[in-house]
Amino acid sequence: MQIQKSEYVPWRDRAFVSIAEAGEIVARSTDWVRNRVAEGRLCGCRITPGGPLVVTVRSLVVLVDSALLAAPAARGPRLYLAVDNTLEM
């Protein structure tokens, strides 16, 4: 019996992601993700009774996008103009 590999689906195109996947997406631990679910900042559910807890992608997108909006704008290196105003006589 040969196992067929499924095609990769980008996380924003899914309905749900696992707790571990959500942690990878936001670069946080699974405990951090579970705490956000407990706080109500992420929506977690069980697709089947007794199944693993998953996170809705819709709630994850809202969390990620709000973090991006709140982050300070990335700026390049600051440039300074140095002028020598000494008068030669």
PDB file of N, CA and C in Angstrom:
ATOM      1  N   MET A   1       0.838  -1.180   0.000  1.00  0.00           N
ATOM      2  CA  MET A   1       0.000   0.000   0.000  1.00  0.00           C
ATOM      3  C   MET A   1       0.880   1.241   0.000  1.00  0.00           C
ATOM      4  N   GLN A   2       0.637   2.132  -0.937  1.00  0.00           N
ATOM      5  CA  GLN A   2       1.442   3.339  -1.063  1.00  0.00           C
ATOM      6  C   GLN A   2       0.685   4.533  -0.482  1.00  0.00           C
ATOM      7  N   ILE A   3       1.387   5.295   0.358  1.00  0.00           N
ATOM      8  CA  ILE A   3       0.765   6.474   0.973  1.00  0.00           C
ATOM      9  C   ILE A   3       0.887   7.638   0.001  1.00  0.00           C
ATOM     10  N   GLN A   4      -0.241   8.273  -0.236  1.00  0.00           N
ATOM     11  CA  GLN A   4      -0.264   9.405  -1.160  1.00  0.00           C
ATOM     12  C   GLN A   4       0.001  10.692  -0.380  1.00  0.00           C
ATOM     13  N   LYS A   5       0.958  11.477  -0.854  1.00  0.00           N
ATOM     14  CA  LYS A   5       1.278  12.734  -0.196  1.00  0.00           C
ATOM     15  C   LYS A   5       0.263  13.791  -0.618  1.00  0.00           C
ATOM     16  N   SER A   6      -0.205  14.544   0.354  1.00  0.00           N
ATOM     17  CA  SER A   6      -1.158  15.602   0.028  1.00  0.00           C
ATOM     18  C   SER A   6      -0.391  16.869  -0.309  1.00  0.00           C
ATOM     19  N   GLU A   7      -1.018  17.713  -1.091  1.00  0.00           N
ATOM     20  CA  GLU A   7      -0.418  18.968  -1.506  1.00  0.00           C
ATOM     21  C   GLU A   7      -0.444  19.953  -0.349  1.00  0.00           C
ATOM     22  N   TYR A   8       0.621  20.741  -0.202  1.00  0.00           N
ATOM     23  CA  TYR A   8       0.687  21.722   0.871  1.00  0.00           C
ATOM     24  C   TYR A   8      -0.335  22.819   0.630  1.00  0.00           C
ATOM     25  N   VAL A   9      -1.056  23.178   1.682  1.00  0.00           N
ATOM     26  CA  VAL A   9      -2.031  24.266   1.623  1.00  0.00           C
ATOM     27  C   VAL A   9      -1.550  25.357   2.572  1.00  0.00           C
ATOM     28  N   PRO A  10      -1.321  26.583   2.066  1.00  0.00           N
ATOM     29  CA  PRO A  10      -0.882  27.665   2.955  1.00  0.00           C
ATOM     30  C   PRO A  10      -1.851  27.836   4.118  1.00  0.00           C
ATOM     31  N   TRP A  11      -1.309  28.196   5.285  1.00  0.00           N
ATOM     32  CA  TRP A  11      -2.142  28.231   6.484  1.00  0.00           C
ATOM     33  C   TRP A  11      -3.305  29.199   6.363  1.00  0.00           C
ATOM     34  N   ARG A  12      -3.167  30.313   5.669  1.00  0.00           N
ATOM     35  CA  ARG A  12      -4.272  31.272   5.540  1.00  0.00           C
ATOM     36  C   ARG A  12      -5.408  30.739   4.664  1.00  0.00           C
ATOM     37  N   ASP A  13      -5.143  29.676   3.921  1.00  0.00           N
ATOM     38  CA  ASP A  13      -6.172  29.079   3.066  1.00  0.00           C
ATOM     39  C   ASP A  13      -6.899  27.915   3.740  1.00  0.00           C
ATOM     40  N   ARG A  14      -6.575  27.628   4.978  1.00  0.00           N
ATOM     41  CA  ARG A  14      -7.216  26.536   5.712  1.00  0.00           C
ATOM     42  C   ARG A  14      -8.332  27.081   6.600  1.00  0.00           C
ATOM     43  N   ALA A  15      -9.114  26.195   7.150  1.00  0.00           N
ATOM     44  CA  ALA A  15     -10.145  26.587   8.110  1.00  0.00           C
ATOM     45  C   ALA A  15      -9.607  26.492   9.539  1.00  0.00           C
ATOM     46  N   PHE A  16      -8.756  25.505   9.790  1.00  0.00           N
ATOM     47  CA  PHE A  16      -8.216  25.258  11.126  1.00  0.00           C
ATOM     48  C   PHE A  16      -6.733  24.938  11.035  1.00  0.00           C
ATOM     49  N   VAL A  17      -6.016  25.214  12.114  1.00  0.00           N
ATOM     50  CA  VAL A  17      -4.632  24.760  12.260  1.00  0.00           C
ATOM     51  C   VAL A  17      -4.492  24.161  13.653  1.00  0.00           C
ATOM     52  N   SER A  18      -3.537  23.270  13.788  1.00  0.00           N
ATOM     53  CA  SER A  18      -3.310  22.663  15.102  1.00  0.00           C
ATOM     54  C   SER A  18      -2.695  23.696  16.046  1.00  0.00           C
ATOM     55  N   ILE A  19      -2.695  23.378  17.318  1.00  0.00           N
ATOM     56  CA  ILE A  19      -2.077  24.242  18.323  1.00  0.00           C
ATOM     57  C   ILE A  19      -0.591  24.423  17.990  1.00  0.00           C
ATOM     58  N   ALA A  20       0.071  23.338  17.610  1.00  0.00           N
ATOM     59  CA  ALA A  20       1.501  23.405  17.277  1.00  0.00           C
ATOM     60  C   ALA A  20       1.727  24.281  16.041  1.00  0.00           C
ATOM     61  N   GLU A  21       0.891  24.137  15.022  1.00  0.00           N
ATOM     62  CA  GLU A  21       1.029  24.965  13.822  1.00  0.00           C
ATOM     63  C   GLU A  21       0.793  26.436  14.134  1.00  0.00           C
ATOM     64  N   ALA A  22      -0.206  26.718  14.961  1.00  0.00           N
ATOM     65  CA  ALA A  22      -0.471  28.106  15.351  1.00  0.00           C
ATOM     66  C   ALA A  22       0.738  28.685  16.078  1.00  0.00           C
ATOM     67  N   GLY A  23       1.362  27.899  16.937  1.00  0.00           N
ATOM     68  CA  GLY A  23       2.563  28.343  17.635  1.00  0.00           C
ATOM     69  C   GLY A  23       3.704  28.636  16.678  1.00  0.00           C
ATOM     70  N   GLU A  24       3.876  27.798  15.673  1.00  0.00           N
ATOM     71  CA  GLU A  24       4.922  28.031  14.675  1.00  0.00           C
ATOM     72  C   GLU A  24       4.647  29.307  13.886  1.00  0.00           C
ATOM     73  N   ILE A  25       3.397  29.544  13.537  1.00  0.00           N
ATOM     74  CA  ILE A  25       3.033  30.716  12.738  1.00  0.00           C
ATOM     75  C   ILE A  25       3.348  32.004  13.481  1.00  0.00           C
ATOM     76  N   VAL A  26       3.070  32.046  14.772  1.00  0.00           N
ATOM     77  CA  VAL A  26       3.297  33.273  15.549  1.00  0.00           C
ATOM     78  C   VAL A  26       4.612  33.232  16.332  1.00  0.00           C
ATOM     79  N   ALA A  27       5.412  32.198  16.117  1.00  0.00           N
ATOM     80  CA  ALA A  27       6.714  32.037  16.780  1.00  0.00           C
ATOM     81  C   ALA A  27       6.576  32.059  18.300  1.00  0.00           C
ATOM     82  N   ARG A  28       5.598  31.307  18.789  1.00  0.00           N
ATOM     83  CA  ARG A  28       5.360  31.192  20.228  1.00  0.00           C
ATOM     84  C   ARG A  28       5.185  29.721  20.583  1.00  0.00           C
ATOM     85  N   SER A  29       5.157  29.442  21.860  1.00  0.00           N
ATOM     86  CA  SER A  29       5.001  28.069  22.325  1.00  0.00           C
ATOM     87  C   SER A  29       3.538  27.627  22.254  1.00  0.00           C
ATOM     88  N   THR A  30       3.348  26.325  22.360  1.00  0.00           N
ATOM     89  CA  THR A  30       1.982  25.803  22.378  1.00  0.00           C
ATOM     90  C   THR A  30       1.237  26.276  23.624  1.00  0.00           C
ATOM     91  N   ASP A  31       1.966  26.438  24.735  1.00  0.00           N
ATOM     92  CA  ASP A  31       1.331  26.964  25.949  1.00  0.00           C
ATOM     93  C   ASP A  31       0.829  28.385  25.729  1.00  0.00           C
ATOM     94  N   TRP A  32       1.603  29.207  25.031  1.00  0.00           N
ATOM     95  CA  TRP A  32       1.196  30.585  24.725  1.00  0.00           C
ATOM     96  C   TRP A  32      -0.092  30.576  23.904  1.00  0.00           C
ATOM     97  N   VAL A  33      -0.154  29.678  22.916  1.00  0.00           N
ATOM     98  CA  VAL A  33      -1.360  29.572  22.075  1.00  0.00           C
ATOM     99  C   VAL A  33      -2.547  29.143  22.921  1.00  0.00           C
ATOM    100  N   ARG A  34      -2.367  28.145  23.763  1.00  0.00           N
ATOM    101  CA  ARG A  34      -3.462  27.683  24.632  1.00  0.00           C
ATOM    102  C   ARG A  34      -3.933  28.796  25.568  1.00  0.00           C
ATOM    103  N   ASN A  35      -3.002  29.603  26.067  1.00  0.00           N
ATOM    104  CA  ASN A  35      -3.383  30.733  26.925  1.00  0.00           C
ATOM    105  C   ASN A  35      -4.200  31.764  26.149  1.00  0.00           C
ATOM    106  N   ARG A  36      -3.860  32.025  24.892  1.00  0.00           N
ATOM    107  CA  ARG A  36      -4.647  32.977  24.074  1.00  0.00           C
ATOM    108  C   ARG A  36      -6.043  32.411  23.791  1.00  0.00           C
ATOM    109  N   VAL A  37      -6.138  31.098  23.652  1.00  0.00           N
ATOM    110  CA  VAL A  37      -7.462  30.478  23.481  1.00  0.00           C
ATOM    111  C   VAL A  37      -8.261  30.666  24.767  1.00  0.00           C
ATOM    112  N   ALA A  38      -7.641  30.430  25.914  1.00  0.00           N
ATOM    113  CA  ALA A  38      -8.324  30.584  27.206  1.00  0.00           C
ATOM    114  C   ALA A  38      -8.767  32.030  27.429  1.00  0.00           C
ATOM    115  N   GLU A  39      -7.969  32.990  26.956  1.00  0.00           N
ATOM    116  CA  GLU A  39      -8.313  34.411  27.087  1.00  0.00           C
ATOM    117  C   GLU A  39      -9.409  34.837  26.118  1.00  0.00           C
ATOM    118  N   GLY A  40      -9.623  34.040  25.081  1.00  0.00           N
ATOM    119  CA  GLY A  40     -10.602  34.400  24.066  1.00  0.00           C
ATOM    120  C   GLY A  40     -10.016  35.199  22.912  1.00  0.00           C
ATOM    121  N   ARG A  41      -8.708  35.392  22.903  1.00  0.00           N
ATOM    122  CA  ARG A  41      -8.075  36.121  21.802  1.00  0.00           C
ATOM    123  C   ARG A  41      -7.927  35.248  20.571  1.00  0.00           C
ATOM    124  N   LEU A  42      -7.900  33.931  20.753  1.00  0.00           N
ATOM    125  CA  LEU A  42      -7.930  32.957  19.662  1.00  0.00           C
ATOM    126  C   LEU A  42      -9.132  32.053  19.892  1.00  0.00           C
ATOM    127  N   CYS A  43      -9.728  31.628  18.811  1.00  0.00           N
ATOM    128  CA  CYS A  43     -10.893  30.743  18.902  1.00  0.00           C
ATOM    129  C   CYS A  43     -10.430  29.299  18.709  1.00  0.00           C
ATOM    130  N   GLY A  44     -10.582  28.504  19.742  1.00  0.00           N
ATOM    131  CA  GLY A  44     -10.227  27.100  19.675  1.00  0.00           C
ATOM    132  C   GLY A  44     -11.473  26.240  19.694  1.00  0.00           C
ATOM    133  N   CYS A  45     -11.412  25.099  19.043  1.00  0.00           N
ATOM    134  CA  CYS A  45     -12.550  24.177  19.039  1.00  0.00           C
ATOM    135  C   CYS A  45     -12.044  22.763  18.785  1.00  0.00           C
ATOM    136  N   ARG A  46     -12.922  21.840  19.030  1.00  0.00           N
ATOM    137  CA  ARG A  46     -12.642  20.434  18.737  1.00  0.00           C
ATOM    138  C   ARG A  46     -13.566  20.040  17.594  1.00  0.00           C
ATOM    139  N   ILE A  47     -12.990  19.608  16.491  1.00  0.00           N
ATOM    140  CA  ILE A  47     -13.786  19.255  15.316  1.00  0.00           C
ATOM    141  C   ILE A  47     -14.619  18.009  15.584  1.00  0.00           C
ATOM    142  N   THR A  48     -14.036  17.071  16.304  1.00  0.00           N
ATOM    143  CA  THR A  48     -14.771  15.869  16.697  1.00  0.00           C
ATOM    144  C   THR A  48     -14.760  15.775  18.217  1.00  0.00           C
ATOM    145  N   PRO A  49     -15.814  15.251  18.812  1.00  0.00           N
ATOM    146  CA  PRO A  49     -15.840  15.122  20.270  1.00  0.00           C
ATOM    147  C   PRO A  49     -14.632  14.331  20.769  1.00  0.00           C
ATOM    148  N   GLY A  50     -13.916  14.906  21.714  1.00  0.00           N
ATOM    149  CA  GLY A  50     -12.743  14.241  22.257  1.00  0.00           C
ATOM    150  C   GLY A  50     -11.500  14.389  21.389  1.00  0.00           C
ATOM    151  N   GLY A  51     -11.623  15.053  20.248  1.00  0.00           N
ATOM    152  CA  GLY A  51     -10.487  15.238  19.347  1.00  0.00           C
ATOM    153  C   GLY A  51      -9.559  16.329  19.845  1.00  0.00           C
ATOM    154  N   PRO A  52      -8.488  16.527  19.112  1.00  0.00           N
ATOM    155  CA  PRO A  52      -7.530  17.548  19.541  1.00  0.00           C
ATOM    156  C   PRO A  52      -8.091  18.963  19.377  1.00  0.00           C
ATOM    157  N   LEU A  53      -7.617  19.860  20.206  1.00  0.00           N
ATOM    158  CA  LEU A  53      -8.006  21.253  20.111  1.00  0.00           C
ATOM    159  C   LEU A  53      -7.316  21.864  18.891  1.00  0.00           C
ATOM    160  N   VAL A  54      -8.062  22.595  18.084  1.00  0.00           N
ATOM    161  CA  VAL A  54      -7.518  23.295  16.923  1.00  0.00           C
ATOM    162  C   VAL A  54      -7.894  24.771  17.033  1.00  0.00           C
ATOM    163  N   VAL A  55      -7.213  25.602  16.268  1.00  0.00           N
ATOM    164  CA  VAL A  55      -7.459  27.037  16.262  1.00  0.00           C
ATOM    165  C   VAL A  55      -8.059  27.412  14.918  1.00  0.00           C
ATOM    166  N   THR A  56      -9.074  28.269  14.941  1.00  0.00           N
ATOM    167  CA  THR A  56      -9.642  28.722  13.676  1.00  0.00           C
ATOM    168  C   THR A  56      -8.673  29.689  13.023  1.00  0.00           C
ATOM    169  N   VAL A  57      -8.500  29.540  11.737  1.00  0.00           N
ATOM    170  CA  VAL A  57      -7.590  30.410  11.007  1.00  0.00           C
ATOM    171  C   VAL A  57      -8.099  31.849  11.033  1.00  0.00           C
ATOM    172  N   ARG A  58      -9.403  32.019  10.998  1.00  0.00           N
ATOM    173  CA  ARG A  58      -9.967  33.376  11.038  1.00  0.00           C
ATOM    174  C   ARG A  58      -9.487  34.127  12.281  1.00  0.00           C
ATOM    175  N   SER A  59      -9.524  33.482  13.444  1.00  0.00           N
ATOM    176  CA  SER A  59      -9.079  34.155  14.672  1.00  0.00           C
ATOM    177  C   SER A  59      -7.566  34.373  14.670  1.00  0.00           C
ATOM    178  N   LEU A  60      -6.827  33.449  14.062  1.00  0.00           N
ATOM    179  CA  LEU A  60      -5.373  33.592  13.981  1.00  0.00           C
ATOM    180  C   LEU A  60      -5.000  34.746  13.052  1.00  0.00           C
ATOM    181  N   VAL A  61      -5.706  34.891  11.957  1.00  0.00           N
ATOM    182  CA  VAL A  61      -5.459  36.002  11.028  1.00  0.00           C
ATOM    183  C   VAL A  61      -5.702  37.336  11.730  1.00  0.00           C
ATOM    184  N   VAL A  62      -6.786  37.431  12.492  1.00  0.00           N
ATOM    185  CA  VAL A  62      -7.095  38.671  13.219  1.00  0.00           C
ATOM    186  C   VAL A  62      -5.969  38.991  14.196  1.00  0.00           C
ATOM    187  N   LEU A  63      -5.491  37.993  14.934  1.00  0.00           N
ATOM    188  CA  LEU A  63      -4.421  38.195  15.898  1.00  0.00           C
ATOM    189  C   LEU A  63      -3.133  38.638  15.203  1.00  0.00           C
ATOM    190  N   VAL A  64      -2.759  37.958  14.132  1.00  0.00           N
ATOM    191  CA  VAL A  64      -1.525  38.285  13.406  1.00  0.00           C
ATOM    192  C   VAL A  64      -1.622  39.670  12.780  1.00  0.00           C
ATOM    193  N   ASP A  65      -2.731  39.953  12.114  1.00  0.00           N
ATOM    194  CA  ASP A  65      -2.881  41.248  11.456  1.00  0.00           C
ATOM    195  C   ASP A  65      -2.913  42.392  12.456  1.00  0.00           C
ATOM    196  N   SER A  66      -3.541  42.192  13.615  1.00  0.00           N
ATOM    197  CA  SER A  66      -3.568  43.257  14.620  1.00  0.00           C
ATOM    198  C   SER A  66      -2.170  43.488  15.195  1.00  0.00           C
ATOM    199  N   ALA A  67      -1.376  42.441  15.315  1.00  0.00           N
ATOM    200  CA  ALA A  67      -0.001  42.594  15.795  1.00  0.00           C
ATOM    201  C   ALA A  67       0.835  43.362  14.773  1.00  0.00           C
ATOM    202  N   LEU A  68       0.605  43.100  13.500  1.00  0.00           N
ATOM    203  CA  LEU A  68       1.346  43.813  12.460  1.00  0.00           C
ATOM    204  C   LEU A  68       0.979  45.293  12.444  1.00  0.00           C
ATOM    205  N   LEU A  69      -0.288  45.603  12.659  1.00  0.00           N
ATOM    206  CA  LEU A  69      -0.722  47.003  12.678  1.00  0.00           C
ATOM    207  C   LEU A  69      -0.176  47.742  13.890  1.00  0.00           C
ATOM    208  N   ALA A  70      -0.023  47.048  14.996  1.00  0.00           N
ATOM    209  CA  ALA A  70       0.446  47.676  16.235  1.00  0.00           C
ATOM    210  C   ALA A  70       1.962  47.826  16.276  1.00  0.00           C
ATOM    211  N   ALA A  71       2.659  47.058  15.450  1.00  0.00           N
ATOM    212  CA  ALA A  71       4.120  47.105  15.459  1.00  0.00           C
ATOM    213  C   ALA A  71       4.611  48.411  14.853  1.00  0.00           C
ATOM    214  N   PRO A  72       5.688  48.959  15.377  1.00  0.00           N
ATOM    215  CA  PRO A  72       6.233  50.180  14.789  1.00  0.00           C
ATOM    216  C   PRO A  72       6.716  49.907  13.372  1.00  0.00           C
ATOM    217  N   ALA A  73       6.585  50.892  12.530  1.00  0.00           N
ATOM    218  CA  ALA A  73       7.000  50.738  11.140  1.00  0.00           C
ATOM    219  C   ALA A  73       8.502  50.499  11.070  1.00  0.00           C
ATOM    220  N   ALA A  74       8.867  49.561  10.230  1.00  0.00           N
ATOM    221  CA  ALA A  74      10.286  49.277  10.048  1.00  0.00           C
ATOM    222  C   ALA A  74      10.921  50.433   9.286  1.00  0.00           C
ATOM    223  N   ARG A  75      11.990  50.914   9.823  1.00  0.00           N
ATOM    224  CA  ARG A  75      12.673  52.037   9.188  1.00  0.00           C
ATOM    225  C   ARG A  75      14.088  51.621   8.838  1.00  0.00           C
ATOM    226  N   GLY A  76      14.558  52.181   7.792  1.00  0.00           N
ATOM    227  CA  GLY A  76      15.923  51.925   7.378  1.00  0.00           C
ATOM    228  C   GLY A  76      16.891  52.700   8.267  1.00  0.00           C
ATOM    229  N   PRO A  77      18.153  52.633   7.947  1.00  0.00           N
ATOM    230  CA  PRO A  77      19.129  53.371   8.752  1.00  0.00           C
ATOM    231  C   PRO A  77      18.879  54.877   8.653  1.00  0.00           C
ATOM    232  N   ARG A  78      19.106  55.557   9.753  1.00  0.00           N
ATOM    233  CA  ARG A  78      18.913  56.998   9.761  1.00  0.00           C
ATOM    234  C   ARG A  78      20.098  57.666   9.071  1.00  0.00           C
ATOM    235  N   LEU A  79      19.783  58.661   8.291  1.00  0.00           N
ATOM    236  CA  LEU A  79      20.814  59.418   7.604  1.00  0.00           C
ATOM    237  C   LEU A  79      20.919  60.794   8.236  1.00  0.00           C
ATOM    238  N   TYR A  80      22.125  61.239   8.444  1.00  0.00           N
ATOM    239  CA  TYR A  80      22.353  62.554   9.020  1.00  0.00           C
ATOM    240  C   TYR A  80      23.143  63.391   8.015  1.00  0.00           C
ATOM    241  N   LEU A  81      22.826  64.643   7.945  1.00  0.00           N
ATOM    242  CA  LEU A  81      23.533  65.559   7.079  1.00  0.00           C
ATOM    243  C   LEU A  81      24.495  66.373   7.936  1.00  0.00           C
ATOM    244  N   ALA A  82      25.743  66.233   7.655  1.00  0.00           N
ATOM    245  CA  ALA A  82      26.770  66.973   8.400  1.00  0.00           C
ATOM    246  C   ALA A  82      27.257  68.109   7.519  1.00  0.00           C
ATOM    247  N   VAL A  83      27.195  69.309   8.036  1.00  0.00           N
ATOM    248  CA  VAL A  83      27.587  70.481   7.261  1.00  0.00           C
ATOM    249  C   VAL A  83      28.638  71.257   8.050  1.00  0.00           C
ATOM    250  N   ASP A  84      29.649  71.666   7.367  1.00  0.00           N
ATOM    251  CA  ASP A  84      30.676  72.483   7.986  1.00  0.00           C
ATOM    252  C   ASP A  84      30.436  73.925   7.552  1.00  0.00           C
ATOM    253  N   ASN A  85      30.010  74.750   8.456  1.00  0.00           N
ATOM    254  CA  ASN A  85      29.679  76.149   8.137  1.00  0.00           C
ATOM    255  C   ASN A  85      30.772  77.124   8.567  1.00  0.00           C
ATOM    256  N   THR A  86      31.983  76.631   8.765  1.00  0.00           N
ATOM    257  CA  THR A  86      33.044  77.544   9.158  1.00  0.00           C
ATOM    258  C   THR A  86      33.443  78.397   7.967  1.00  0.00           C
ATOM    259  N   LEU A  87      33.719  79.648   8.235  1.00  0.00           N
ATOM    260  CA  LEU A  87      34.134  80.580   7.186  1.00  0.00           C
ATOM    261  C   LEU A  87      35.641  80.655   7.134  1.00  0.00           C
ATOM    262  N   GLU A  88      36.166  80.577   5.966  1.00  0.00           N
ATOM    263  CA  GLU A  88      37.607  80.741   5.799  1.00  0.00           C
ATOM    264  C   GLU A  88      37.917  82.172   5.474  1.00  0.00           C
ATOM    265  N   MET A  89      38.947  82.703   6.060  1.00  0.00           N
ATOM    266  CA  MET A  89      39.331  84.081   5.762  1.00  0.00           C
ATOM    267  C   MET A  89      40.634  84.152   5.075  1.00  0.00           C
TER     268      MET A  89
END
